[in-house]
Short mmCIF file of C-alpha atoms and ligand atoms in Angstrom, two decimals:
data_model
loop_
_atom_site.label_atom_id
_atom_site.label_comp_id
_atom_site.label_asym_id
_atom_site.label_seq_id
_atom_site.Cartn_x
_atom_site.Cartn_y
_atom_site.Cartn_z
CA MET A 865 -19.53 6.85 -43.72
CA LEU A 866 -18.56 7.53 -47.23
CA GLY A 867 -15.60 9.78 -47.57
CA LYS A 868 -15.62 12.81 -50.20
CA ILE A 869 -13.16 11.11 -52.30
CA ALA A 870 -14.76 7.61 -52.39
CA LYS A 871 -18.16 9.67 -53.32
CA TRP A 872 -16.29 11.53 -56.05
CA MET A 873 -15.02 8.32 -57.41
CA GLN A 874 -18.28 6.63 -57.21
CA SER A 875 -19.76 9.61 -59.29
CA LYS A 876 -17.40 8.55 -62.03
CA GLU A 877 -18.60 4.97 -61.58
CA LEU A 878 -20.92 3.18 -64.04
CA THR A 879 -24.39 4.50 -64.40
CA ALA A 880 -25.04 1.74 -66.77
CA GLY A 881 -27.83 -0.92 -66.01
CA LYS A 882 -27.18 -4.34 -65.14
CA ASP A 883 -26.53 -5.75 -68.63
CA GLU A 884 -24.46 -3.00 -69.97
CA LEU A 885 -21.15 -3.52 -67.89
CA GLU A 886 -18.56 -4.14 -70.60
CA LEU A 887 -14.96 -5.09 -69.67
CA ASP A 888 -12.23 -4.59 -72.05
CA PRO A 889 -10.52 -7.94 -72.03
CA ASN A 890 -7.39 -6.20 -73.05
CA LEU A 891 -7.47 -4.01 -69.87
CA ILE A 892 -7.63 -6.60 -67.12
CA PRO A 893 -5.64 -5.49 -64.29
CA GLU A 894 -2.79 -8.04 -63.48
CA HIS A 895 -2.57 -7.66 -59.95
CA VAL A 896 -5.56 -6.84 -57.78
CA ALA A 897 -5.36 -6.24 -54.01
CA ILE A 898 -8.30 -5.72 -51.79
CA ILE A 899 -8.83 -4.50 -48.21
CA MET A 900 -11.74 -6.65 -47.18
CA ASP A 901 -13.31 -4.47 -44.80
CA GLY A 902 -16.68 -3.98 -43.06
CA ASN A 903 -17.43 -7.57 -41.71
CA GLY A 904 -18.17 -6.09 -38.33
CA ARG A 905 -20.38 -3.59 -39.51
CA TRP A 906 -22.40 -6.11 -41.65
CA ALA A 907 -22.94 -8.18 -38.68
CA LYS A 908 -23.93 -5.26 -36.42
CA LYS A 909 -26.56 -4.01 -38.90
CA ARG A 910 -28.15 -7.53 -38.77
CA GLY A 911 -27.99 -7.66 -34.80
CA LEU A 912 -25.27 -10.56 -35.42
CA PRO A 913 -22.03 -10.92 -33.37
CA ARG A 914 -18.91 -9.76 -35.20
CA VAL A 915 -17.79 -13.12 -35.87
CA ALA A 916 -20.98 -13.78 -38.05
CA GLY A 917 -19.69 -11.05 -40.24
CA HIS A 918 -16.24 -12.84 -40.87
CA ARG A 919 -18.28 -15.97 -41.73
CA ALA A 920 -20.39 -14.16 -44.30
CA GLY A 921 -17.11 -12.60 -45.61
CA MET A 922 -15.58 -16.32 -46.55
CA LYS A 923 -18.28 -16.71 -49.06
CA ALA A 924 -17.19 -13.20 -50.75
CA VAL A 925 -13.82 -14.63 -50.73
CA LYS A 926 -15.13 -17.56 -52.56
CA GLU A 927 -17.10 -15.50 -55.23
CA VAL A 928 -14.45 -12.79 -55.66
CA THR A 929 -11.66 -15.58 -56.34
CA ARG A 930 -13.71 -17.46 -58.82
CA ALA A 931 -14.53 -14.26 -60.51
CA ALA A 932 -10.96 -12.92 -60.56
CA ASN A 933 -9.82 -16.25 -62.05
CA ASP A 934 -12.41 -16.18 -64.73
CA LEU A 935 -11.24 -12.96 -65.90
CA GLY A 936 -7.82 -13.73 -66.19
CA ILE A 937 -6.45 -11.80 -63.46
CA LYS A 938 -3.01 -13.14 -62.50
CA VAL A 939 -2.80 -12.16 -58.89
CA LEU A 940 -5.45 -11.42 -56.18
CA THR A 941 -4.21 -10.33 -52.80
CA LEU A 942 -6.51 -10.36 -49.97
CA TYR A 943 -5.72 -8.57 -46.69
CA ALA A 944 -7.28 -10.98 -44.24
CA PHE A 945 -5.51 -10.14 -40.97
CA SER A 946 -3.27 -7.34 -40.13
CA THR A 947 -0.31 -6.96 -37.83
CA GLU A 948 -2.48 -4.39 -35.80
CA ASN A 949 -5.58 -6.84 -35.86
CA TRP A 950 -3.98 -8.63 -32.58
CA LYS A 951 -5.53 -5.81 -30.59
CA ARG A 952 -9.08 -7.03 -31.15
CA PRO A 953 -10.76 -9.10 -28.20
CA LYS A 954 -9.31 -12.66 -27.80
CA ASP A 955 -12.45 -14.29 -28.98
CA GLU A 956 -12.59 -12.55 -32.36
CA VAL A 957 -8.95 -13.29 -33.07
CA ASP A 958 -9.32 -16.85 -32.17
CA TYR A 959 -12.28 -17.00 -34.69
CA LEU A 960 -10.07 -15.34 -37.47
CA MET A 961 -7.28 -17.78 -36.84
CA LYS A 962 -9.56 -20.66 -37.60
CA LEU A 963 -11.00 -19.18 -40.77
CA PRO A 964 -7.98 -20.03 -43.14
CA GLN A 965 -8.06 -23.61 -42.14
CA GLU A 966 -11.72 -23.83 -42.54
CA TYR A 967 -11.72 -22.05 -45.77
CA ILE A 968 -8.92 -24.41 -47.10
CA LEU A 969 -10.59 -27.48 -45.84
CA THR A 970 -13.76 -26.69 -47.67
CA GLU A 971 -12.31 -25.15 -50.84
CA LEU A 972 -9.06 -26.75 -51.71
CA ASP A 973 -10.42 -29.31 -54.09
CA GLU A 974 -12.11 -26.44 -55.96
CA LEU A 975 -9.15 -24.23 -55.99
CA ILE A 976 -7.04 -27.37 -57.29
CA GLU A 977 -9.77 -27.66 -60.05
CA GLN A 978 -9.67 -23.95 -60.95
CA ASN A 979 -5.96 -24.21 -61.27
CA VAL A 980 -5.50 -21.56 -58.41
CA GLN A 981 -2.17 -21.26 -56.72
CA VAL A 982 -2.51 -20.45 -53.01
CA ARG A 983 0.25 -18.13 -51.31
CA MET A 984 0.66 -16.15 -48.06
CA LEU A 985 2.32 -12.93 -47.32
CA GLY A 986 2.88 -11.83 -43.93
CA ASN A 987 4.85 -13.02 -40.73
CA PRO A 988 4.17 -16.62 -39.83
CA GLU A 989 5.74 -16.33 -36.30
CA GLN A 990 3.01 -15.14 -34.18
CA LEU A 991 0.38 -17.10 -35.91
CA PRO A 992 -0.95 -20.39 -34.48
CA SER A 993 0.63 -23.62 -36.05
CA PHE A 994 -2.73 -25.00 -37.59
CA THR A 995 -3.14 -21.59 -39.41
CA VAL A 996 0.19 -21.59 -40.94
CA GLU A 997 0.14 -25.41 -41.67
CA ALA A 998 -3.12 -25.03 -43.54
CA VAL A 999 -1.96 -22.18 -45.80
CA LEU A 1000 1.53 -24.10 -46.22
CA GLU A 1001 -0.40 -27.39 -47.14
CA ALA A 1002 -2.69 -25.39 -49.65
CA LYS A 1003 0.54 -23.62 -51.14
CA GLU A 1004 2.38 -27.03 -51.52
CA ARG A 1005 -0.70 -28.71 -53.23
CA THR A 1006 -1.20 -26.05 -55.63
CA LYS A 1007 2.25 -24.83 -56.50
CA LEU A 1008 2.24 -26.56 -59.80
CA ASN A 1009 -0.97 -24.73 -61.05
CA THR A 1010 -0.75 -21.93 -63.42
CA GLY A 1011 -4.05 -19.85 -62.83
CA LEU A 1012 -4.65 -17.22 -60.47
CA ILE A 1013 -2.32 -16.70 -57.61
CA LEU A 1014 -4.44 -16.26 -54.63
CA ASN A 1015 -2.32 -14.60 -51.89
CA PHE A 1016 -3.62 -14.27 -48.43
CA ALA A 1017 -1.97 -11.49 -46.39
CA LEU A 1018 -2.04 -12.91 -42.81
CA ASN A 1019 -0.29 -11.03 -40.00
CA TYR A 1020 0.82 -8.61 -42.54
CA GLY A 1021 1.85 -5.28 -41.91
CA SER A 1022 3.57 -3.01 -44.50
CA ARG A 1023 6.04 -1.54 -42.10
CA ASP A 1024 6.90 -4.85 -40.49
CA GLU A 1025 7.57 -6.32 -43.80
CA ILE A 1026 9.97 -3.48 -44.92
CA VAL A 1027 11.73 -3.61 -41.49
CA GLN A 1028 12.18 -7.49 -41.93
CA ALA A 1029 13.56 -6.75 -45.48
CA ILE A 1030 15.78 -4.35 -44.39
CA GLN A 1031 17.16 -6.67 -41.63
CA GLN A 1032 17.72 -9.32 -44.36
CA LEU A 1033 19.18 -7.28 -46.78
CA ALA A 1034 21.47 -5.52 -44.22
CA GLY A 1035 22.42 -9.03 -43.04
CA ASP A 1036 23.55 -9.90 -46.67
CA VAL A 1037 25.79 -6.58 -47.12
CA LYS A 1038 27.31 -7.51 -43.69
CA CYS A 1039 28.57 -10.84 -44.99
CA GLY A 1040 29.34 -9.53 -48.52
CA GLN A 1041 26.89 -11.05 -50.44
CA VAL A 1042 25.30 -7.61 -51.65
CA ASP A 1043 27.48 -4.34 -52.04
CA ILE A 1044 25.85 -1.31 -50.77
CA GLU A 1045 26.20 0.36 -54.20
CA GLU A 1046 24.17 -2.17 -55.93
CA ILE A 1047 21.07 -1.90 -53.82
CA SER A 1048 18.27 -0.61 -56.01
CA GLU A 1049 14.56 -0.82 -56.04
CA GLU A 1050 14.79 -3.99 -57.80
CA ILE A 1051 17.05 -5.69 -55.19
CA PHE A 1052 15.08 -4.40 -52.47
CA ASN A 1053 11.98 -5.90 -53.85
CA ARG A 1054 13.42 -9.18 -53.70
CA TYR A 1055 13.35 -8.99 -49.89
CA LEU A 1056 9.80 -8.43 -49.48
CA TYR A 1057 6.95 -10.94 -49.30
CA THR A 1058 6.14 -10.10 -52.74
CA ASN A 1059 9.23 -10.96 -54.22
CA GLY A 1060 8.66 -12.19 -57.90
CA LEU A 1061 5.28 -10.57 -58.17
CA PRO A 1062 4.13 -7.62 -60.00
CA ASP A 1063 2.88 -4.59 -57.98
CA PRO A 1064 -0.78 -4.06 -57.66
CA ASP A 1065 -2.47 -2.27 -60.59
CA LEU A 1066 -5.76 -1.99 -58.64
CA LEU A 1067 -6.29 -1.61 -54.86
CA ILE A 1068 -10.16 -2.07 -53.60
CA ARG A 1069 -11.26 -1.12 -50.04
CA THR A 1070 -14.78 -1.90 -49.08
CA SER A 1071 -16.80 -0.59 -46.30
CA GLY A 1072 -16.19 3.30 -47.23
CA GLU A 1073 -13.06 3.76 -45.32
CA VAL A 1074 -10.42 5.60 -47.29
CA ARG A 1075 -7.14 4.83 -45.90
CA LEU A 1076 -4.57 2.06 -46.27
CA SER A 1077 -4.10 0.60 -42.78
CA ASN A 1078 -0.50 -0.58 -43.39
CA PHE A 1079 -1.03 -2.41 -46.51
CA MET A 1080 1.49 -2.80 -49.22
CA LEU A 1081 2.83 0.73 -48.85
CA TRP A 1082 5.76 0.06 -51.00
CA GLN A 1083 4.00 -1.96 -53.55
CA LEU A 1084 1.05 0.34 -54.27
CA ALA A 1085 3.16 3.28 -55.28
CA TYR A 1086 1.35 3.41 -58.61
CA ALA A 1087 -1.58 1.48 -58.05
CA GLU A 1088 -5.15 3.00 -58.94
CA MET A 1089 -7.45 3.09 -55.95
CA TYR A 1090 -10.86 2.07 -55.70
CA PHE A 1091 -13.16 2.61 -52.68
CA SER A 1092 -16.59 0.97 -52.36
CA GLU A 1093 -19.34 1.55 -49.71
CA VAL A 1094 -20.32 -1.97 -49.92
CA TYR A 1095 -19.45 -3.97 -46.61
CA TRP A 1096 -17.06 -7.01 -47.62
CA PRO A 1097 -19.74 -9.86 -46.88
CA ASP A 1098 -21.95 -8.04 -49.69
CA PHE A 1099 -18.84 -7.62 -52.27
CA SER A 1100 -19.98 -9.76 -55.17
CA LYS A 1101 -18.82 -10.52 -58.77
CA ARG A 1102 -20.79 -7.61 -59.92
CA GLU A 1103 -18.79 -5.37 -57.53
CA LEU A 1104 -15.66 -6.65 -58.69
CA TRP A 1105 -16.58 -6.08 -62.34
CA LYS A 1106 -17.77 -2.55 -61.34
CA ALA A 1107 -14.24 -1.86 -59.76
CA ILE A 1108 -12.62 -3.08 -62.98
CA TYR A 1109 -14.81 -1.07 -65.20
CA ASN A 1110 -13.91 2.08 -63.12
CA TYR A 1111 -10.19 0.97 -63.36
CA GLN A 1112 -10.50 0.60 -67.12
CA HIS A 1113 -11.41 4.21 -67.37
CA ARG A 1114 -8.55 5.77 -65.51
CA ASN A 1115 -5.68 7.46 -67.19
CA ARG A 1116 -2.37 5.91 -65.70
CA ARG A 1117 0.45 8.23 -66.28
CA TYR A 1118 3.27 7.25 -63.90
CA GLY A 1119 4.49 10.81 -63.78
CA ALA A 1120 4.56 11.20 -67.57
CA VAL A 1121 2.30 13.58 -69.68
C1 IPE B 954 -12.51 -6.73 -42.07
O1 IPE B 954 -13.81 -6.39 -41.29
C2 IPE B 954 -12.10 -8.03 -41.65
C3 IPE B 954 -10.73 -7.89 -40.65
C4 IPE B 954 -10.12 -6.85 -40.35
C5 IPE B 954 -10.16 -9.15 -40.26
P1 IPE B 954 -13.87 -5.61 -39.93
O2 IPE B 954 -13.66 -6.64 -38.82
O3 IPE B 954 -12.61 -4.72 -39.99
O4 IPE B 954 -15.06 -4.93 -39.79
P2 IPE B 954 -15.48 -3.51 -39.35
O5 IPE B 954 -14.59 -2.54 -39.85
O6 IPE B 954 -15.12 -3.49 -37.91
O7 IPE B 954 -17.05 -3.30 -39.83
C1 IPE B 955 -7.51 -3.43 -42.40
O1 IPE B 955 -9.06 -3.48 -41.88
C2 IPE B 955 -7.17 -4.89 -42.19
C3 IPE B 955 -7.79 -6.17 -42.82
C4 IPE B 955 -8.89 -5.87 -43.65
C5 IPE B 955 -7.30 -7.14 -42.52
P1 IPE B 955 -9.23 -2.84 -40.31
O2 IPE B 955 -10.45 -2.74 -40.12
O3 IPE B 955 -8.08 -3.56 -39.49
O4 IPE B 955 -8.56 -1.21 -40.26
P2 IPE B 955 -8.81 -0.15 -39.43
O5 IPE B 955 -8.56 -0.35 -38.05
O6 IPE B 955 -10.20 0.51 -39.92
O7 IPE B 955 -7.88 1.18 -40.18
MG1 MG B 956 -12.58 -2.65 -40.23
#
Protein backbone atom coordinates (compact mmCIF):
# COMPACT_ATOMS: atom_id res chain seq x y z
CA MET A 1 0.00 0.00 0.00
CA LEU A 2 1.23 3.45 -0.84
CA GLY A 3 1.90 5.54 2.27
CA LYS A 4 0.67 9.09 2.68
CA ILE A 5 4.14 10.55 2.17
CA ALA A 6 4.74 8.64 -1.04
CA LYS A 7 1.31 9.72 -2.30
CA TRP A 8 2.09 13.33 -1.53
CA MET A 9 5.39 13.04 -3.35
CA GLN A 10 3.81 11.49 -6.39
CA SER A 11 1.18 14.21 -6.52
CA LYS A 12 4.14 16.52 -7.07
CA GLU A 13 5.49 14.18 -9.72
CA LEU A 14 5.31 14.80 -13.39
CA THR A 15 1.93 14.90 -14.95
CA ALA A 16 3.59 15.40 -18.32
CA GLY A 17 3.01 13.02 -21.20
CA LYS A 18 5.56 10.50 -22.41
CA ASP A 19 7.60 12.87 -24.51
CA GLU A 20 7.50 15.85 -22.22
CA LEU A 21 9.92 14.54 -19.63
CA GLU A 22 12.93 16.80 -19.90
CA LEU A 23 15.86 16.41 -17.56
CA ASP A 24 18.27 19.21 -16.82
CA PRO A 25 21.72 17.86 -17.75
CA ASN A 26 23.30 20.22 -15.21
CA LEU A 27 21.30 18.81 -12.32
CA ILE A 28 21.96 15.10 -12.64
CA PRO A 29 22.49 13.57 -9.17
CA GLU A 30 26.05 12.38 -8.66
CA HIS A 31 25.11 9.39 -6.53
CA VAL A 32 21.80 7.54 -6.74
CA ALA A 33 21.04 4.77 -4.23
CA ILE A 34 18.17 2.35 -4.75
CA ILE A 35 16.36 0.01 -2.37
CA MET A 36 15.18 -2.51 -4.96
CA ASP A 37 11.99 -3.78 -3.31
CA GLY A 38 8.87 -5.65 -4.37
CA ASN A 39 10.27 -8.65 -6.25
CA GLY A 40 8.25 -11.08 -4.13
CA ARG A 41 4.98 -9.19 -4.58
CA TRP A 42 5.62 -8.82 -8.31
CA ALA A 43 5.86 -12.62 -8.55
CA LYS A 44 2.90 -13.27 -6.26
CA LYS A 45 0.67 -11.04 -8.36
CA ARG A 46 1.45 -13.32 -11.31
CA GLY A 47 1.04 -16.57 -9.40
CA LEU A 48 4.78 -17.23 -9.61
CA PRO A 49 7.28 -18.26 -6.92
CA ARG A 50 9.15 -15.39 -5.21
CA VAL A 51 12.40 -16.34 -6.93
CA ALA A 52 10.80 -15.57 -10.31
CA GLY A 53 10.51 -12.00 -9.04
CA HIS A 54 14.22 -11.92 -8.20
CA ARG A 55 15.05 -13.18 -11.67
CA ALA A 56 12.84 -10.54 -13.27
CA GLY A 57 14.51 -7.95 -11.02
CA MET A 58 17.83 -8.67 -12.74
CA LYS A 59 16.43 -7.25 -15.98
CA ALA A 60 15.59 -4.03 -14.19
CA VAL A 61 19.14 -3.90 -12.80
CA LYS A 62 20.48 -4.10 -16.35
CA GLU A 63 18.14 -1.44 -17.72
CA VAL A 64 18.63 0.98 -14.84
CA THR A 65 22.42 0.57 -14.86
CA ARG A 66 22.58 1.39 -18.54
CA ALA A 67 20.24 4.37 -18.14
CA ALA A 68 22.22 5.69 -15.16
CA ASN A 69 25.47 5.42 -17.08
CA ASP A 70 23.95 7.15 -20.11
CA LEU A 71 22.74 10.01 -17.90
CA GLY A 72 26.23 10.56 -16.54
CA ILE A 73 25.41 9.51 -12.97
CA LYS A 74 28.73 8.84 -11.21
CA VAL A 75 27.67 6.27 -8.61
CA LEU A 76 24.72 3.87 -8.54
CA THR A 77 24.34 1.89 -5.33
CA LEU A 78 21.88 -1.00 -5.41
CA TYR A 79 20.65 -2.67 -2.22
CA ALA A 80 20.66 -6.32 -3.24
CA PHE A 81 20.81 -8.24 0.06
CA SER A 82 20.58 -6.92 3.60
CA THR A 83 22.08 -8.30 6.80
CA GLU A 84 18.45 -9.02 7.78
CA ASN A 85 17.62 -10.96 4.61
CA TRP A 86 19.23 -14.11 6.08
CA LYS A 87 15.90 -14.52 7.90
CA ARG A 88 14.28 -15.62 4.62
CA PRO A 89 13.69 -19.28 3.68
CA LYS A 90 16.92 -21.08 2.79
CA ASP A 91 15.80 -21.76 -0.80
CA GLU A 92 15.24 -18.07 -1.42
CA VAL A 93 18.57 -17.07 0.18
CA ASP A 94 20.40 -19.71 -1.89
CA TYR A 95 18.81 -18.34 -5.04
CA LEU A 96 19.69 -14.75 -4.17
CA MET A 97 23.30 -15.77 -3.53
CA LYS A 98 23.57 -17.22 -7.04
CA LEU A 99 22.27 -14.11 -8.79
CA PRO A 100 25.41 -11.93 -8.55
CA GLN A 101 27.47 -14.67 -10.20
CA GLU A 102 24.90 -15.13 -12.93
CA TYR A 103 24.58 -11.39 -13.44
CA ILE A 104 28.33 -11.00 -13.78
CA LEU A 105 28.71 -13.99 -16.10
CA THR A 106 26.12 -12.60 -18.48
CA GLU A 107 26.83 -8.89 -18.10
CA LEU A 108 30.53 -8.42 -17.46
CA ASP A 109 31.52 -7.97 -21.10
CA GLU A 110 28.84 -5.38 -21.59
CA LEU A 111 29.75 -3.60 -18.35
CA ILE A 112 33.35 -3.43 -19.53
CA GLU A 113 32.17 -2.09 -22.87
CA GLN A 114 30.04 0.52 -21.08
CA ASN A 115 33.08 1.60 -19.04
CA VAL A 116 31.32 0.70 -15.75
CA GLN A 117 33.29 0.00 -12.56
CA VAL A 118 31.79 -2.76 -10.39
CA ARG A 119 32.20 -2.59 -6.61
CA MET A 120 30.63 -4.08 -3.54
CA LEU A 121 29.69 -2.77 -0.16
CA GLY A 122 28.81 -5.05 2.69
CA ASN A 123 30.35 -7.71 4.85
CA PRO A 124 31.78 -10.48 2.64
CA GLU A 125 32.35 -12.86 5.56
CA GLN A 126 29.01 -14.71 5.66
CA LEU A 127 28.60 -14.73 1.88
CA PRO A 128 29.35 -17.93 -0.08
CA SER A 129 32.80 -17.81 -1.68
CA PHE A 130 31.39 -18.11 -5.23
CA THR A 131 29.35 -14.95 -4.67
CA VAL A 132 32.29 -12.95 -3.34
CA GLU A 133 34.66 -14.28 -5.98
CA ALA A 134 32.31 -13.32 -8.81
CA VAL A 135 32.00 -9.77 -7.50
CA LEU A 136 35.75 -9.49 -6.86
CA GLU A 137 36.49 -10.70 -10.36
CA ALA A 138 34.14 -8.09 -11.80
CA LYS A 139 35.73 -5.47 -9.55
CA GLU A 140 39.21 -6.43 -10.71
CA ARG A 141 38.33 -6.53 -14.38
CA THR A 142 36.57 -3.15 -14.30
CA LYS A 143 38.91 -1.30 -11.95
CA LEU A 144 40.46 0.84 -14.68
CA ASN A 145 37.11 1.88 -16.10
CA THR A 146 36.17 5.51 -15.65
CA GLY A 147 32.38 5.49 -16.13
CA LEU A 148 29.59 4.73 -13.68
CA ILE A 149 30.57 3.13 -10.36
CA LEU A 150 28.08 0.30 -9.87
CA ASN A 151 28.01 -0.58 -6.20
CA PHE A 152 26.23 -3.72 -5.07
CA ALA A 153 25.19 -3.68 -1.42
CA LEU A 154 25.44 -7.37 -0.54
CA ASN A 155 25.09 -8.56 3.02
CA TYR A 156 24.95 -4.88 3.79
CA GLY A 157 23.54 -3.40 6.97
CA SER A 158 24.16 0.17 7.92
CA ARG A 159 24.40 -0.52 11.65
CA ASP A 160 26.81 -3.37 10.98
CA GLU A 161 28.88 -1.04 8.78
CA ILE A 162 28.99 1.62 11.51
CA VAL A 163 29.96 -0.90 14.19
CA GLN A 164 32.79 -2.36 12.07
CA ALA A 165 33.97 1.20 11.34
CA ILE A 166 34.07 1.95 15.06
CA GLN A 167 35.98 -1.27 15.75
CA GLN A 168 38.63 -0.40 13.16
CA LEU A 169 38.82 3.20 14.27
CA ALA A 170 39.14 2.19 17.93
CA GLY A 171 41.93 -0.21 16.88
CA ASP A 172 43.75 2.64 15.14
CA VAL A 173 43.34 4.85 18.21
CA LYS A 174 44.66 2.07 20.43
CA CYS A 175 47.80 1.61 18.38
CA GLY A 176 48.39 5.36 18.19
CA GLN A 177 47.62 5.83 14.48
CA VAL A 178 44.71 8.19 15.18
CA ASP A 179 44.30 10.75 18.00
CA ILE A 180 40.89 10.83 19.65
CA GLU A 181 40.79 14.62 19.21
CA GLU A 182 41.31 14.38 15.46
CA ILE A 183 38.29 12.12 14.86
CA SER A 184 35.95 14.04 12.59
CA GLU A 185 33.11 13.19 10.20
CA GLU A 186 35.66 13.08 7.43
CA ILE A 187 37.94 10.65 9.27
CA PHE A 188 34.97 8.49 10.25
CA ASN A 189 33.85 8.35 6.61
CA ARG A 190 37.13 6.66 5.72
CA TYR A 191 36.19 3.62 7.79
CA LEU A 192 32.89 3.05 6.02
CA TYR A 193 32.42 0.80 2.98
CA THR A 194 31.64 3.97 1.02
CA ASN A 195 35.09 5.46 1.67
CA GLY A 196 35.99 7.81 -1.16
CA LEU A 197 32.48 8.04 -2.59
CA PRO A 198 30.16 11.04 -2.38
CA ASP A 199 27.02 10.65 -0.25
CA PRO A 200 23.87 9.72 -2.19
CA ASP A 201 21.98 12.74 -3.52
CA LEU A 202 18.90 10.71 -4.30
CA LEU A 203 17.47 7.63 -2.60
CA ILE A 204 14.83 5.66 -4.46
CA ARG A 205 12.76 2.90 -2.89
CA THR A 206 10.36 0.92 -5.00
CA SER A 207 7.21 -1.05 -4.10
CA GLY A 208 5.47 1.59 -1.97
CA GLU A 209 7.34 0.85 1.27
CA VAL A 210 8.45 4.04 3.00
CA ARG A 211 11.33 3.00 5.23
CA LEU A 212 15.11 2.66 5.09
CA SER A 213 15.46 -0.96 6.25
CA ASN A 214 18.97 -0.37 7.62
CA PHE A 215 20.33 1.18 4.41
CA MET A 216 23.08 3.83 4.45
CA LEU A 217 21.82 5.57 7.60
CA TRP A 218 24.94 7.74 7.89
CA GLN A 219 25.36 8.49 4.18
CA LEU A 220 21.72 9.42 3.55
CA ALA A 221 21.78 12.33 6.01
CA TYR A 222 20.93 14.87 3.30
CA ALA A 223 19.69 12.70 0.45
CA GLU A 224 16.44 13.51 -1.28
CA MET A 225 14.03 10.59 -0.95
CA TYR A 226 11.78 9.29 -3.69
CA PHE A 227 9.30 6.51 -3.13
CA SER A 228 7.78 4.73 -6.10
CA GLU A 229 4.80 2.41 -6.03
CA VAL A 230 6.26 0.33 -8.86
CA TYR A 231 7.60 -3.11 -7.96
CA TRP A 232 11.32 -3.40 -8.71
CA PRO A 233 11.00 -5.78 -11.73
CA ASP A 234 8.80 -3.14 -13.42
CA PHE A 235 11.18 -0.27 -12.66
CA SER A 236 12.42 0.97 -16.01
CA LYS A 237 14.53 3.66 -17.57
CA ARG A 238 11.47 5.89 -17.65
CA GLU A 239 10.84 5.30 -13.92
CA LEU A 240 14.43 6.34 -13.22
CA TRP A 241 13.93 9.45 -15.33
CA LYS A 242 10.75 10.24 -13.37
CA ALA A 243 12.64 9.97 -10.10
CA ILE A 244 15.36 12.27 -11.38
CA TYR A 245 12.84 14.71 -12.80
CA ASN A 246 11.21 14.84 -9.37
CA TYR A 247 14.63 15.29 -7.72
CA GLN A 248 15.44 18.19 -10.05
CA HIS A 249 12.38 20.04 -8.76
CA ARG A 250 13.35 19.81 -5.10
CA ASN A 251 14.91 22.60 -3.10
CA ARG A 252 17.96 21.28 -1.23
CA ARG A 253 18.75 23.57 1.68
CA TYR A 254 21.13 21.61 3.94
CA GLY A 255 19.82 23.56 6.94
CA ALA A 256 20.31 26.99 5.39
CA VAL A 257 17.48 29.21 4.14
C1 LIG B 1 13.51 -7.11 -2.88
O1 LIG B 1 12.30 -7.71 -3.08
C2 LIG B 1 14.68 -8.05 -3.07
C3 LIG B 1 15.37 -8.39 -1.82
C4 LIG B 1 15.08 -7.95 -0.64
C5 LIG B 1 16.48 -9.31 -1.95
P1 LIG B 1 11.58 -8.53 -1.94
O2 LIG B 1 12.01 -9.94 -2.01
O3 LIG B 1 11.78 -7.88 -0.61
O4 LIG B 1 10.07 -8.41 -2.39
P2 LIG B 1 8.80 -8.19 -1.46
O5 LIG B 1 9.06 -6.98 -0.61
O6 LIG B 1 8.64 -9.42 -0.62
O7 LIG B 1 7.67 -7.98 -2.41
C1 LIG C 1 15.30 -4.16 1.89
O1 LIG C 1 14.15 -4.81 1.49
C2 LIG C 1 16.51 -4.94 1.46
C3 LIG C 1 16.75 -5.00 0.03
C4 LIG C 1 16.04 -4.42 -0.90
C5 LIG C 1 17.89 -5.79 -0.35
P1 LIG C 1 13.36 -5.79 2.47
O2 LIG C 1 12.18 -6.27 1.70
O3 LIG C 1 14.26 -6.80 3.03
O4 LIG C 1 12.92 -4.80 3.64
P2 LIG C 1 11.77 -4.92 4.72
O5 LIG C 1 11.93 -6.25 5.39
O6 LIG C 1 10.45 -4.84 3.99
O7 LIG C 1 11.97 -3.76 5.63
MG1 LIG D 1 10.74 -6.47 0.40
